[in-house]
Amino acid sequence: MPEKKPSIDALIDAIVPIELETLVSGDAVLAAMPHTRRVGTKPFSVEALNETTGEWETPHAGRRYSAVQAAVQLANRVGPINEIEFSEFVVKAQAVADDLNGETNFPDMLEEVARGRELDQFASAHDAQLSFTVCAQASAWSPGYIHQHAARLGFVAGVIPGRMVVPANEVGLPAILGLTFDSQAAMSEDMAQSAIREITLSLDVPQVDRREEPFARLIQSAHELARVMDGVVTDDNGQPLAEAAIGAIARDLQALYNTLDARDLSAGSPQARRLFS
């Protein structure tokens, strides 16, 4: 069973319904899809209404559909949609409709672009990516030494050299925590060149469900690695991390979570993962 992609959502997408004269096959919808699923810097997506289940889904071969809709995301971490991108969306969506002999009714471009700007302003004001550094106090560390101790805390090697992650419990979801160190040192076969004096632990707040308690796990992991590796946890300025600072961050984080919840963009939700990407 293919992984279900985040569905089109009016909260963060500009949507155009494509009305069909008759049922269409999944093969026909797939054939009508554009080669690239992006409009400028924004994801472009198509969903179809399954005749059997009555639910919207990513089109599949061998199924029959009674309606289709196309969408473009209004904002992401690159910024809001602009008029050029919206015009490109219109061209792509209209091409899909033409191939399916469907009728379109596009939303107003200026209204959608304005909606994208407002969404981008909200996202920019409520984005948070936290990181703490663990610095060696005496002997430098080797990549193997870091891997050994991080693995005990649930970290596994990432795809990129010098990166480890605490994976989510569900396949396809973003990692709960990240750990990075010098990638050149990670790839070096010369032990003298692989001496590492600091590692960085990170949390991409909007990408991870608050119920995972990722901040508590971030702090716990940083302190434990510092303890067993003879290091010290520091802030962005290289100063030892004070308990008062941790408490202040935790309070700010709870307020951020509550604001995202109130906007129906809860951390870790499909909508938040798409918007903050």
Short mmCIF file of C-alpha atoms in Angstrom, two decimals:
data_model
loop_
_atom_site.label_atom_id
_atom_site.label_comp_id
_atom_site.label_asym_id
_atom_site.label_seq_id
_atom_site.Cartn_x
_atom_site.Cartn_y
_atom_site.Cartn_z
CA MET A 1 0.00 0.00 0.00
CA PRO A 2 1.60 3.31 -1.00
CA GLU A 3 2.10 5.89 1.70
CA LYS A 4 -0.76 8.37 1.86
CA LYS A 5 0.46 11.83 0.97
CA PRO A 6 -0.81 14.89 2.84
CA SER A 7 -4.16 15.78 1.26
CA ILE A 8 -5.13 19.03 -0.36
CA ASP A 9 -6.39 21.45 2.29
CA ALA A 10 -8.05 24.83 1.76
CA LEU A 11 -6.17 26.10 4.81
CA ILE A 12 -2.85 26.16 2.95
CA ASP A 13 -3.73 25.47 -0.70
CA ALA A 14 -5.33 27.36 -3.57
CA ILE A 15 -7.75 24.81 -5.04
CA VAL A 16 -9.48 24.57 -8.40
CA PRO A 17 -12.26 21.96 -8.82
CA ILE A 18 -12.34 20.19 -12.19
CA GLU A 19 -15.91 19.15 -13.04
CA LEU A 20 -16.16 16.06 -15.22
CA GLU A 21 -18.90 15.14 -17.69
CA THR A 22 -18.46 11.42 -17.03
CA LEU A 23 -16.47 9.09 -14.81
CA VAL A 24 -12.78 8.94 -15.70
CA SER A 25 -10.23 6.21 -15.14
CA GLY A 26 -7.25 6.57 -12.85
CA ASP A 27 -5.07 5.84 -15.87
CA ALA A 28 -6.54 8.87 -17.66
CA VAL A 29 -5.93 11.13 -14.66
CA LEU A 30 -2.35 9.91 -14.30
CA ALA A 31 -1.74 10.48 -18.01
CA ALA A 32 -3.02 14.06 -17.65
CA MET A 33 -0.69 14.90 -14.75
CA PRO A 34 2.19 17.29 -15.52
CA HIS A 35 5.73 15.94 -15.54
CA THR A 36 6.79 18.19 -12.66
CA ARG A 37 4.75 18.48 -9.48
CA ARG A 38 5.95 21.97 -8.65
CA VAL A 39 4.87 25.47 -9.57
CA GLY A 40 7.93 27.63 -9.07
CA THR A 41 8.94 26.86 -5.49
CA LYS A 42 5.52 25.51 -4.47
CA PRO A 43 4.15 21.94 -4.60
CA PHE A 44 1.44 21.29 -7.19
CA SER A 45 -0.94 18.40 -6.53
CA VAL A 46 -3.95 16.64 -8.03
CA GLU A 47 -6.51 14.55 -6.21
CA ALA A 48 -9.47 12.56 -7.51
CA LEU A 49 -12.79 11.56 -5.93
CA ASN A 50 -12.96 7.77 -5.74
CA GLU A 51 -16.27 6.54 -7.15
CA THR A 52 -16.35 3.56 -4.76
CA THR A 53 -15.21 5.06 -1.45
CA GLY A 54 -16.41 8.64 -1.98
CA GLU A 55 -13.05 9.91 -0.69
CA TRP A 56 -10.44 12.18 -2.25
CA GLU A 57 -7.15 10.44 -2.96
CA THR A 58 -3.98 10.55 -5.01
CA PRO A 59 -4.99 9.06 -8.39
CA HIS A 60 -4.32 5.32 -8.86
CA ALA A 61 -4.41 3.24 -12.02
CA GLY A 62 -7.36 0.87 -12.28
CA ARG A 63 -9.77 3.03 -10.28
CA ARG A 64 -12.64 5.26 -11.41
CA TYR A 65 -13.21 8.85 -10.41
CA SER A 66 -16.18 11.20 -10.49
CA ALA A 67 -14.34 14.48 -9.87
CA VAL A 68 -10.83 15.90 -9.82
CA GLN A 69 -9.22 18.87 -8.08
CA ALA A 70 -5.85 20.55 -8.51
CA ALA A 71 -4.06 22.70 -5.97
CA VAL A 72 -0.95 24.74 -5.34
CA GLN A 73 0.47 25.40 -1.88
CA LEU A 74 0.13 29.04 -0.86
CA ALA A 75 3.34 29.30 1.18
CA ASN A 76 6.31 27.37 2.50
CA ARG A 77 9.66 28.23 4.04
CA VAL A 78 10.80 29.70 0.72
CA GLY A 79 8.02 32.32 0.98
CA PRO A 80 4.47 33.01 -0.27
CA ILE A 81 3.13 32.25 -3.72
CA ASN A 82 3.46 35.11 -6.19
CA GLU A 83 1.49 36.14 -9.29
CA ILE A 84 3.87 34.37 -11.68
CA GLU A 85 3.60 31.10 -9.75
CA PHE A 86 -0.19 31.39 -9.59
CA SER A 87 -0.33 31.98 -13.35
CA GLU A 88 1.80 28.86 -13.87
CA PHE A 89 -0.62 26.96 -11.62
CA VAL A 90 -3.54 28.07 -13.80
CA VAL A 91 -1.76 26.83 -16.93
CA LYS A 92 -0.94 23.43 -15.38
CA ALA A 93 -4.37 22.89 -13.86
CA GLN A 94 -6.13 23.93 -17.07
CA ALA A 95 -4.02 21.46 -19.04
CA VAL A 96 -5.16 18.67 -16.71
CA ALA A 97 -8.78 19.76 -17.13
CA ASP A 98 -8.47 19.92 -20.92
CA ASP A 99 -7.05 16.39 -21.09
CA LEU A 100 -10.02 15.13 -19.05
CA ASN A 101 -12.62 17.24 -20.87
CA GLY A 102 -13.33 18.95 -17.57
CA GLU A 103 -14.51 22.43 -16.61
CA THR A 104 -12.57 24.69 -14.23
CA ASN A 105 -13.49 27.64 -12.04
CA PHE A 106 -10.31 29.24 -10.71
CA PRO A 107 -10.23 31.29 -7.51
CA ASP A 108 -9.29 34.97 -7.77
CA MET A 109 -5.53 35.33 -8.19
CA LEU A 110 -5.13 38.49 -6.10
CA GLU A 111 -7.16 37.03 -3.24
CA GLU A 112 -5.11 33.82 -3.22
CA VAL A 113 -1.79 35.67 -3.43
CA ALA A 114 -2.89 37.87 -0.51
CA ARG A 115 -3.90 34.75 1.41
CA GLY A 116 -0.45 33.32 0.71
CA ARG A 117 1.24 36.44 2.08
CA GLU A 118 -0.85 36.34 5.26
CA LEU A 119 -0.09 32.64 5.73
CA ASP A 120 3.62 33.29 5.15
CA GLN A 121 3.61 36.10 7.74
CA PHE A 122 2.01 33.81 10.29
CA ALA A 123 4.43 30.99 9.50
CA SER A 124 7.48 33.26 9.68
CA ALA A 125 6.39 34.56 13.07
CA HIS A 126 5.75 31.06 14.45
CA ASP A 127 8.56 28.99 12.99
CA ALA A 128 11.08 27.55 15.43
CA GLN A 129 14.13 25.36 14.96
CA LEU A 130 15.93 24.75 18.22
CA SER A 131 19.50 23.53 18.60
CA PHE A 132 22.03 23.01 21.36
CA THR A 133 25.70 22.24 21.06
CA VAL A 134 27.67 19.75 23.14
CA CYS A 135 31.35 20.73 23.27
CA ALA A 136 34.23 18.49 24.32
CA GLN A 137 35.91 19.69 27.52
CA ALA A 138 39.05 17.56 27.22
CA SER A 139 39.79 14.94 24.55
CA ALA A 140 38.24 15.26 21.11
CA TRP A 141 35.80 12.60 19.92
CA SER A 142 35.90 10.19 16.99
CA PRO A 143 32.83 9.57 14.77
CA GLY A 144 32.60 6.01 16.13
CA TYR A 145 32.64 7.26 19.72
CA ILE A 146 29.79 9.68 18.98
CA HIS A 147 27.77 7.00 17.19
CA GLN A 148 28.27 4.57 20.07
CA HIS A 149 26.88 6.91 22.73
CA ALA A 150 24.17 8.50 20.54
CA ALA A 151 22.86 5.07 19.54
CA ARG A 152 22.11 4.32 23.20
CA LEU A 153 19.73 7.30 23.17
CA GLY A 154 17.85 6.11 20.08
CA PHE A 155 19.82 7.92 17.37
CA VAL A 156 20.51 6.08 14.12
CA ALA A 157 22.83 7.02 11.27
CA GLY A 158 21.29 9.36 8.72
CA VAL A 159 21.77 9.36 4.95
CA ILE A 160 24.30 12.21 5.10
CA PRO A 161 27.72 11.58 6.73
CA GLY A 162 27.91 13.34 10.08
CA ARG A 163 24.16 13.21 10.65
CA MET A 164 22.12 11.01 12.98
CA VAL A 165 18.41 11.12 13.79
CA VAL A 166 15.89 9.83 16.27
CA PRO A 167 13.36 8.40 13.80
CA ALA A 168 9.62 8.81 14.20
CA ASN A 169 7.59 5.79 15.24
CA GLU A 170 5.64 5.95 11.97
CA VAL A 171 7.36 5.40 8.62
CA GLY A 172 7.41 8.50 6.44
CA LEU A 173 7.20 11.06 9.25
CA PRO A 174 10.06 13.51 9.92
CA ALA A 175 12.72 12.62 12.47
CA ILE A 176 11.99 13.65 16.05
CA LEU A 177 15.53 14.90 16.72
CA GLY A 178 18.67 15.45 14.68
CA LEU A 179 22.35 15.23 15.60
CA THR A 180 25.10 16.61 13.38
CA PHE A 181 28.88 16.91 13.41
CA ASP A 182 31.61 17.74 10.90
CA SER A 183 30.82 15.76 7.72
CA GLN A 184 34.45 15.91 6.56
CA ALA A 185 35.57 14.35 9.82
CA ALA A 186 32.83 11.73 9.50
CA MET A 187 34.20 10.64 6.11
CA SER A 188 37.91 10.87 6.97
CA GLU A 189 39.92 7.65 7.20
CA ASP A 190 42.70 9.50 9.00
CA MET A 191 42.01 9.42 12.74
CA ALA A 192 44.03 12.63 13.18
CA GLN A 193 41.65 14.37 10.79
CA SER A 194 38.53 12.91 12.36
CA ALA A 195 38.88 14.61 15.74
CA ILE A 196 35.54 16.22 16.61
CA ARG A 197 35.14 18.78 19.37
CA GLU A 198 31.44 19.54 19.13
CA ILE A 199 28.11 18.06 18.08
CA THR A 200 24.80 19.83 17.53
CA LEU A 201 21.41 18.46 18.55
CA SER A 202 18.36 19.96 16.85
CA LEU A 203 14.57 19.99 16.84
CA ASP A 204 12.44 21.28 13.95
CA VAL A 205 9.49 22.29 16.12
CA PRO A 206 6.58 22.51 13.61
CA GLN A 207 7.51 19.16 12.06
CA VAL A 208 7.13 17.07 15.24
CA ASP A 209 3.97 16.34 17.22
CA ARG A 210 4.11 17.93 20.68
CA ARG A 211 2.85 14.64 22.17
CA GLU A 212 6.27 13.18 21.40
CA GLU A 213 7.66 15.62 24.01
CA PRO A 214 10.53 16.43 21.64
CA PHE A 215 11.93 19.36 23.62
CA ALA A 216 12.25 17.30 26.79
CA ARG A 217 13.96 14.59 24.75
CA LEU A 218 16.27 17.17 23.17
CA ILE A 219 17.40 18.50 26.55
CA GLN A 220 17.70 15.03 28.05
CA SER A 221 19.79 13.79 25.11
CA ALA A 222 22.08 16.81 25.19
CA HIS A 223 22.73 16.51 28.92
CA GLU A 224 23.25 12.75 28.79
CA LEU A 225 25.71 12.98 25.89
CA ALA A 226 27.58 15.73 27.71
CA ARG A 227 27.76 13.56 30.83
CA VAL A 228 29.03 10.37 29.22
CA MET A 229 31.35 12.09 26.71
CA ASP A 230 32.85 14.64 29.11
CA GLY A 231 31.30 17.60 27.38
CA VAL A 232 29.27 20.69 28.20
CA VAL A 233 25.94 21.82 26.72
CA THR A 234 26.10 25.37 25.33
CA ASP A 235 23.72 27.86 23.78
CA ASP A 236 24.09 29.69 20.45
CA ASN A 237 26.66 32.03 22.00
CA GLY A 238 28.87 29.21 23.26
CA GLN A 239 27.91 29.78 26.89
CA PRO A 240 26.97 26.86 29.19
CA LEU A 241 23.22 26.35 29.02
CA ALA A 242 21.53 27.58 32.21
CA GLU A 243 18.47 25.94 33.74
CA ALA A 244 16.69 29.30 33.72
CA ALA A 245 17.18 29.52 29.94
CA ILE A 246 15.78 26.01 29.48
CA GLY A 247 12.69 26.95 31.49
CA ALA A 248 12.14 30.11 29.47
CA ILE A 249 12.42 28.22 26.18
CA ALA A 250 9.99 25.56 27.43
CA ARG A 251 7.41 28.22 28.32
CA ASP A 252 7.78 29.96 24.96
CA LEU A 253 7.46 26.60 23.24
CA GLN A 254 4.17 25.78 24.96
CA ALA A 255 2.78 29.16 23.87
CA LEU A 256 3.92 28.46 20.31
CA TYR A 257 2.28 25.03 20.32
CA ASN A 258 -0.98 26.55 21.56
CA THR A 259 -0.93 29.20 18.84
CA LEU A 260 -0.34 26.60 16.13
CA ASP A 261 -3.16 24.47 17.55
CA ALA A 262 -5.53 27.45 17.48
CA ARG A 263 -4.71 28.05 13.81
CA ASP A 264 -5.37 24.36 12.94
CA LEU A 265 -1.67 24.03 12.12
CA SER A 266 -0.68 21.84 15.06
CA ALA A 267 2.97 20.84 15.14
CA GLY A 268 3.44 17.51 13.39
CA SER A 269 0.15 17.73 11.46
CA PRO A 270 0.26 17.17 7.68
CA GLN A 271 -0.62 20.83 7.13
CA ALA A 272 2.16 22.09 9.41
CA ARG A 273 4.72 19.72 7.90
CA ARG A 274 3.89 21.05 4.44
CA LEU A 275 3.77 24.73 5.42
CA PHE A 276 7.01 24.60 7.42
CA SER A 277 9.06 22.87 4.74
#
